[in-house]
Short mmCIF file of C-alpha atoms in Angstrom, two decimals:
data_model
loop_
_atom_site.label_atom_id
_atom_site.label_comp_id
_atom_site.label_asym_id
_atom_site.label_seq_id
_atom_site.Cartn_x
_atom_site.Cartn_y
_atom_site.Cartn_z
CA MET A 39 21.56 -6.77 3.81
CA PRO A 40 21.86 -5.71 0.15
CA PRO A 41 25.33 -6.05 -1.43
CA GLY A 42 27.62 -3.09 -0.97
CA VAL A 43 25.96 -1.74 2.18
CA ASP A 44 28.67 -3.13 4.51
CA ALA A 45 31.40 -1.45 2.48
CA TYR A 46 29.48 1.83 2.36
CA VAL A 47 28.91 1.86 6.13
CA ALA A 48 32.57 1.02 6.73
CA ALA A 49 33.66 3.89 4.45
CA LEU A 50 31.35 6.33 6.28
CA GLU A 51 32.75 5.18 9.63
CA ARG A 52 36.30 5.69 8.41
CA ARG A 53 35.48 9.20 7.21
CA ASP A 54 33.23 10.45 10.03
CA GLY A 55 33.84 8.12 12.98
CA ALA A 56 31.46 5.45 14.18
CA GLU A 57 29.18 7.74 16.20
CA THR A 58 28.55 10.32 13.45
CA ALA A 59 28.15 7.58 10.85
CA ARG A 60 25.59 5.83 13.06
CA ARG A 61 23.64 9.08 13.51
CA ARG A 62 23.66 9.77 9.77
CA ILE A 63 22.42 6.30 8.95
CA VAL A 64 19.86 5.46 11.62
CA GLU A 65 18.81 8.57 13.54
CA GLY A 66 15.60 10.40 12.83
CA PRO A 67 12.17 9.10 11.93
CA ALA A 68 11.60 6.90 8.90
CA HIS A 69 8.80 9.28 7.91
CA ALA A 70 8.73 13.04 8.50
CA LEU A 71 6.24 15.65 7.38
CA ILE A 72 7.72 19.15 7.28
CA PHE A 73 4.84 21.62 7.50
CA PRO A 74 3.10 22.35 5.27
CA ASN A 75 3.88 20.09 2.30
CA LEU A 76 7.32 18.44 2.34
CA PHE A 77 7.33 14.73 3.09
CA LEU A 78 10.44 12.65 3.73
CA GLY A 79 9.54 8.98 3.40
CA GLU A 80 12.45 6.62 3.97
CA THR A 81 14.48 6.94 0.76
CA ASN A 82 12.00 9.23 -1.00
CA VAL A 83 11.35 12.94 -1.03
CA ALA A 84 7.79 14.04 -1.76
CA ILE A 85 5.90 17.29 -2.00
CA VAL A 86 2.17 17.85 -1.96
CA GLN A 87 1.04 20.50 -4.42
CA PRO A 88 -2.42 21.89 -3.67
CA VAL A 89 -4.64 22.21 -6.73
CA SER A 90 -8.03 22.94 -5.21
CA VAL A 91 -10.07 22.17 -2.10
CA GLU A 92 -10.80 18.79 -3.69
CA GLU A 93 -7.45 17.96 -5.23
CA CYS A 94 -3.71 17.91 -4.74
CA VAL A 95 -0.78 16.40 -6.62
CA HIS A 96 1.74 14.20 -4.85
CA TRP A 97 5.18 14.49 -6.51
CA HIS A 98 7.98 12.27 -5.40
CA THR A 99 11.51 11.23 -6.25
CA PRO A 100 13.97 8.80 -4.72
CA ILE A 101 17.13 10.10 -3.09
CA PHE A 102 20.52 9.11 -4.48
CA LEU A 103 23.50 8.98 -2.15
CA LYS A 104 26.32 11.29 -3.20
CA GLY A 105 29.33 9.30 -4.36
CA ALA A 106 27.51 5.96 -4.10
CA PRO A 107 25.95 5.28 -7.51
CA GLN A 108 26.01 1.55 -6.73
CA PHE A 109 22.72 2.03 -4.83
CA ASN A 110 20.87 4.06 -7.49
CA SER A 111 19.25 1.11 -9.21
CA ARG A 112 18.00 -0.33 -5.93
CA LEU A 113 16.74 3.07 -4.75
CA LEU A 114 14.79 3.45 -8.01
CA ARG A 115 13.24 0.00 -7.68
CA MET A 116 12.34 0.66 -4.00
CA SER A 117 10.69 3.93 -4.96
CA GLU A 118 8.71 2.25 -7.73
CA ALA A 119 7.59 -0.44 -5.28
CA GLY A 120 6.27 2.05 -2.72
CA MET A 121 5.43 5.35 -4.38
CA GLY A 122 3.68 6.32 -7.57
CA PRO A 123 0.43 5.43 -9.31
CA ALA A 124 1.47 1.87 -10.21
CA SER A 125 3.34 1.03 -7.01
CA PHE A 126 2.37 -1.60 -4.46
CA LEU A 127 1.47 0.87 -1.67
CA MET A 128 0.33 4.29 -2.81
CA PRO A 129 -2.67 3.35 -5.01
CA ASP A 130 -4.40 1.63 -2.10
CA ASP A 131 -3.74 4.64 0.16
CA LEU A 132 -5.11 6.94 -2.54
CA ILE A 133 -8.36 5.03 -2.89
CA VAL A 134 -8.87 5.23 0.87
CA ALA A 135 -8.06 8.95 0.76
CA ARG A 136 -10.54 9.41 -2.08
CA ARG A 137 -13.25 7.76 0.00
CA ASN A 138 -12.29 9.96 2.95
CA GLN A 139 -12.53 13.00 0.69
CA ALA A 140 -16.05 11.96 -0.28
CA GLY A 141 -16.83 11.67 3.43
CA LEU A 142 -15.52 15.20 4.02
CA GLN A 143 -18.12 16.48 1.57
CA ALA A 144 -20.95 15.12 3.70
CA SER A 145 -23.23 17.94 4.77
CA LEU A 146 -24.40 16.41 8.05
CA ALA A 147 -21.23 15.63 9.99
CA GLU A 148 -20.01 18.82 11.64
CA TRP A 149 -16.86 17.46 13.26
CA ILE A 150 -14.01 15.26 12.19
CA GLU A 151 -12.79 12.97 14.93
CA LEU A 152 -9.00 13.04 15.35
CA SER A 153 -8.77 11.76 18.91
CA ARG A 154 -7.10 8.41 18.40
CA GLY A 155 -4.35 7.97 20.99
CA LEU A 156 -5.19 11.17 22.89
CA ASN A 157 -5.38 9.13 26.09
CA ARG A 158 -1.77 7.98 25.82
CA GLU A 159 -0.14 10.99 24.19
CA TYR A 160 2.52 12.78 26.23
CA VAL A 161 5.10 15.51 25.72
CA ASP A 162 8.69 14.35 26.03
CA ALA A 163 11.65 16.25 27.50
CA ASP A 164 12.35 17.88 24.11
CA GLY A 165 8.80 19.16 23.84
CA ARG A 166 7.67 16.64 21.26
CA GLY A 167 4.26 15.03 21.35
CA VAL A 168 4.74 11.27 21.55
CA SER A 169 2.23 8.49 21.09
CA HIS A 170 1.80 5.17 19.32
CA VAL A 171 2.69 5.02 15.63
CA THR A 172 -0.97 4.40 14.70
CA ASP A 173 -2.27 7.36 16.74
CA GLU A 174 -3.36 10.71 15.33
CA THR A 175 -0.72 12.78 17.14
CA THR A 176 0.75 14.05 13.86
CA ASN A 177 -2.70 14.90 12.44
CA ARG A 178 -3.57 16.90 15.57
CA ALA A 179 -0.21 18.69 15.47
CA LEU A 180 -0.64 19.62 11.81
CA TRP A 181 -4.08 21.14 12.26
CA ARG A 182 -3.13 22.84 15.55
CA HIS A 183 -0.26 24.52 13.70
CA TYR A 184 -2.45 25.29 10.70
CA ARG A 185 -4.92 27.09 12.98
CA GLN A 186 -2.08 29.00 14.62
CA VAL A 187 -0.55 30.30 11.37
CA MET A 188 -3.96 31.09 9.86
CA VAL A 189 -4.99 33.06 12.95
CA GLU A 190 -1.69 34.97 12.95
CA ALA A 191 -2.17 35.86 9.29
CA MET B 52 15.78 -6.04 -41.05
CA GLY B 53 12.41 -4.41 -41.45
CA ARG B 54 8.83 -5.06 -42.20
CA ALA B 55 9.35 -6.84 -45.48
CA ILE B 56 10.76 -10.02 -43.96
CA VAL B 57 7.88 -10.53 -41.54
CA SER B 58 5.29 -12.75 -43.21
CA ASP B 59 1.58 -11.94 -43.32
CA ALA B 60 0.94 -15.00 -41.17
CA GLU B 61 3.38 -13.78 -38.53
CA CYS B 62 1.87 -10.29 -38.57
CA ARG B 63 -1.56 -11.78 -38.07
CA ALA B 64 -0.34 -14.01 -35.24
CA VAL B 65 1.19 -11.00 -33.52
CA ALA B 66 -1.98 -8.92 -33.88
CA GLU B 67 -4.11 -11.76 -32.49
CA PHE B 68 -1.69 -12.15 -29.61
CA LEU B 69 -1.87 -8.43 -28.79
CA TYR B 70 -5.68 -8.52 -28.87
CA ARG B 71 -5.72 -11.53 -26.56
CA GLU B 72 -3.29 -9.93 -24.12
CA ALA B 73 -5.44 -6.77 -24.13
CA ARG B 74 -8.62 -8.76 -23.45
CA LEU B 75 -7.06 -10.69 -20.55
CA ALA B 76 -5.82 -7.42 -19.01
CA ASP B 77 -9.19 -5.72 -19.57
CA GLU B 78 -11.02 -8.57 -17.85
CA ALA B 79 -8.60 -8.80 -14.90
CA ARG B 80 -7.75 -12.40 -15.81
CA TYR B 81 -4.48 -12.10 -13.98
CA ALA B 82 -3.15 -15.68 -14.07
CA GLU B 83 -3.84 -16.08 -17.79
CA TRP B 84 -2.22 -12.71 -18.48
CA LEU B 85 0.88 -13.64 -16.46
CA ALA B 86 1.21 -16.90 -18.40
CA LEU B 87 1.88 -14.87 -21.56
CA TRP B 88 5.28 -13.70 -20.28
CA THR B 89 8.71 -15.33 -20.55
CA ASP B 90 10.83 -16.15 -17.49
CA ASP B 91 13.21 -13.28 -18.32
CA ALA B 92 10.37 -10.80 -18.84
CA VAL B 93 10.66 -7.03 -18.44
CA TYR B 94 7.51 -4.91 -18.05
CA TRP B 95 8.35 -1.22 -18.29
CA VAL B 96 6.17 1.89 -18.03
CA PRO B 97 8.50 4.91 -18.06
CA ALA B 98 7.57 8.08 -16.16
CA THR B 99 8.63 10.14 -19.17
CA THR B 100 7.96 10.22 -22.89
CA ASP B 101 11.67 10.79 -23.58
CA PRO B 102 12.86 7.99 -25.90
CA GLU B 103 16.28 8.22 -24.20
CA ALA B 104 14.76 7.21 -20.84
CA ASP B 105 16.97 4.78 -18.92
CA PRO B 106 15.32 2.73 -16.15
CA GLU B 107 18.69 2.51 -14.38
CA LYS B 108 18.90 6.29 -14.16
CA HIS B 109 15.31 7.55 -14.22
CA LEU B 110 12.26 6.75 -12.17
CA SER B 111 9.63 4.62 -13.90
CA HIS B 112 5.99 3.99 -13.10
CA VAL B 113 6.65 0.27 -13.56
CA TYR B 114 9.92 -1.54 -14.10
CA ASP B 115 9.19 -5.18 -13.28
CA ASN B 116 11.32 -8.23 -13.80
CA ARG B 117 9.57 -11.62 -13.70
CA THR B 118 9.72 -11.80 -9.88
CA ARG B 119 8.16 -8.39 -9.40
CA LEU B 120 5.61 -9.04 -12.11
CA GLU B 121 4.52 -12.14 -10.17
CA THR B 122 4.34 -10.07 -6.98
CA ARG B 123 2.16 -7.52 -8.80
CA VAL B 124 -0.22 -10.24 -9.96
CA LYS B 125 -0.27 -12.00 -6.57
CA LEU B 126 -1.15 -8.71 -4.89
CA LEU B 127 -4.07 -8.23 -7.30
CA GLN B 128 -5.21 -11.79 -6.53
CA THR B 129 -5.25 -11.32 -2.73
CA GLY B 130 -8.50 -9.36 -2.71
CA HIS B 131 -6.75 -6.76 -0.52
CA ARG B 132 -5.48 -4.64 -3.39
CA TYR B 133 -8.04 -1.96 -2.54
CA SER B 134 -7.14 0.20 -5.54
CA GLN B 135 -8.39 -2.68 -7.74
CA GLU B 136 -11.07 -4.07 -5.45
CA PRO B 137 -13.28 -4.46 -7.33
CA PRO B 138 -11.23 -4.33 -10.54
CA SER B 139 -11.72 -1.34 -12.82
CA LEU B 140 -14.03 -1.96 -15.76
CA MET B 141 -11.92 -1.55 -18.86
CA ARG B 142 -11.82 -1.91 -22.62
CA ARG B 143 -8.86 -0.99 -24.75
CA LEU B 144 -8.54 -0.60 -28.49
CA ILE B 145 -5.24 -1.69 -30.08
CA SER B 146 -4.34 -0.16 -33.42
CA ASN B 147 -1.53 1.05 -35.74
CA ILE B 148 0.32 -2.24 -35.32
CA GLU B 149 3.76 -2.42 -36.93
CA VAL B 150 5.78 -5.61 -36.75
CA ALA B 151 9.50 -5.99 -37.43
CA LYS B 152 12.10 -8.68 -36.86
CA GLY B 153 14.32 -8.01 -33.88
CA GLU B 154 17.46 -9.68 -32.55
CA ASP B 155 17.58 -13.45 -32.13
CA GLY B 156 14.42 -14.00 -34.15
CA GLU B 157 12.30 -11.89 -31.80
CA LEU B 158 9.30 -10.09 -33.24
CA VAL B 159 9.08 -6.43 -32.29
CA ALA B 160 5.54 -5.07 -32.36
CA GLY B 161 4.64 -1.43 -31.95
CA SER B 162 1.00 -0.57 -31.32
CA ASN B 163 -1.15 2.33 -30.19
CA PHE B 164 -3.74 1.85 -27.49
CA LEU B 165 -6.74 3.76 -26.26
CA LEU B 166 -8.03 2.47 -22.95
CA ALA B 167 -11.19 3.55 -21.18
CA GLU B 168 -11.14 2.73 -17.47
CA LEU B 169 -14.15 3.09 -15.21
CA SER B 170 -12.56 3.39 -11.78
CA ILE B 171 -15.34 1.99 -9.59
CA GLN B 172 -13.41 1.62 -6.33
CA ALA B 173 -14.36 5.02 -4.95
CA THR B 174 -15.92 7.59 -7.25
CA HIS B 175 -16.85 5.97 -10.55
CA GLU B 176 -14.69 8.26 -12.66
CA THR B 177 -13.79 7.30 -16.23
CA HIS B 178 -10.11 7.68 -17.06
CA TRP B 179 -8.66 7.63 -20.56
CA TRP B 180 -5.23 6.09 -21.01
CA VAL B 181 -3.50 6.60 -24.34
CA GLY B 182 -0.07 5.64 -25.55
CA ARG B 183 2.13 3.34 -27.57
CA ALA B 184 3.32 -0.08 -26.54
CA THR B 185 6.37 -1.92 -27.82
CA HIS B 186 6.27 -5.68 -27.38
CA ARG B 187 9.28 -7.91 -27.94
CA LEU B 188 7.85 -11.36 -28.58
CA ARG B 189 9.56 -14.73 -28.72
CA ARG B 190 8.27 -18.21 -29.46
CA VAL B 191 8.45 -20.57 -26.48
CA ASP B 192 7.37 -24.14 -27.29
CA GLY B 193 5.77 -22.77 -30.43
CA GLU B 194 3.68 -20.13 -28.62
CA LEU B 195 4.29 -16.38 -28.73
CA ARG B 196 5.40 -15.03 -25.37
CA ILE B 197 6.27 -11.53 -24.14
CA ARG B 198 9.99 -11.01 -23.56
CA SER B 199 9.41 -7.32 -22.86
CA LYS B 200 6.67 -4.76 -23.00
CA LYS B 201 7.30 -1.03 -22.86
CA VAL B 202 4.29 1.24 -22.47
CA VAL B 203 4.77 4.94 -23.13
CA LEU B 204 1.75 6.95 -22.03
CA ILE B 205 1.29 10.31 -23.73
CA ASN B 206 0.93 11.80 -20.23
CA ALA B 207 3.67 9.68 -18.64
CA ALA B 208 5.28 12.71 -16.98
CA GLU B 209 2.02 14.28 -15.79
CA PRO B 210 0.26 13.59 -12.48
CA LEU B 211 -1.62 10.32 -12.97
CA PRO B 212 -4.52 8.71 -11.17
CA ASN B 213 -4.11 5.14 -9.92
CA LEU B 214 -2.50 2.78 -12.41
CA ALA B 215 -2.92 -0.35 -10.32
CA PHE B 216 -4.47 -2.40 -13.11
CA LEU B 217 -2.50 -4.13 -15.89
CA ILE B 218 -1.74 -1.69 -18.68
#
């Protein structure tokens, strides 16, 4: 565990109680996409800005914890490792996305397959679609919702 | 301090060093490029053109210490760095070199660069990268080595395509 985290967690527990502190720190998904274009990725906030059918801009920034500047440097370095054009993750994702985009321009394929994990997807007691982390549950949900709001409009 | 106390021979050595570093980066000769850096190296590409930028307060495109620089190079060497597989075809021109003496006998070299990158991993687009680099160089066992390199792109704060190669 990075230095200072123990003390920070202890301070949160003193202020809010162990249960609330635990919820604040660990509850919720590591990644969340808020329709249509807000992305919460671990310690980063990102937005997707549409430019054209062929292009969008991905803006991102790390979060800083209020009253805990001791983590700022580490949060910056984590963000630079994962996000951005020179990071260790995003450029590889972007090249794959660029190839996918080229595939989307193909004139012959009429349908895009988004069925991965359909066989094991279920709806939990809170009404959420649940499947394996590698399945296309989120992709299906996004486009289902997109269709709904476009039809309503 | 200033240009006057840097000898012609030193200026020439610095220019030749910058050209060599540029060629190694252009040709994706990662191990040879990494060998040019000191153990306490800092490789910094700010995400702003603001000269007051502080990497401890502001997000950067790159802010590598020696360990992270080695990680960057190792990743490129795995063959699974898809954004540089195959490596971009590149040539950069280095110009407007100004050399001054820095602290502790370091040589501080400012230079402009113009880099053409053919990004062949997906769509074969040519990207132009333009900016100014500041190298702080030190002699280690008689050889010039990079203590730090700061690269300020003219479009540092704009949306950028992949910058997974060595700039």
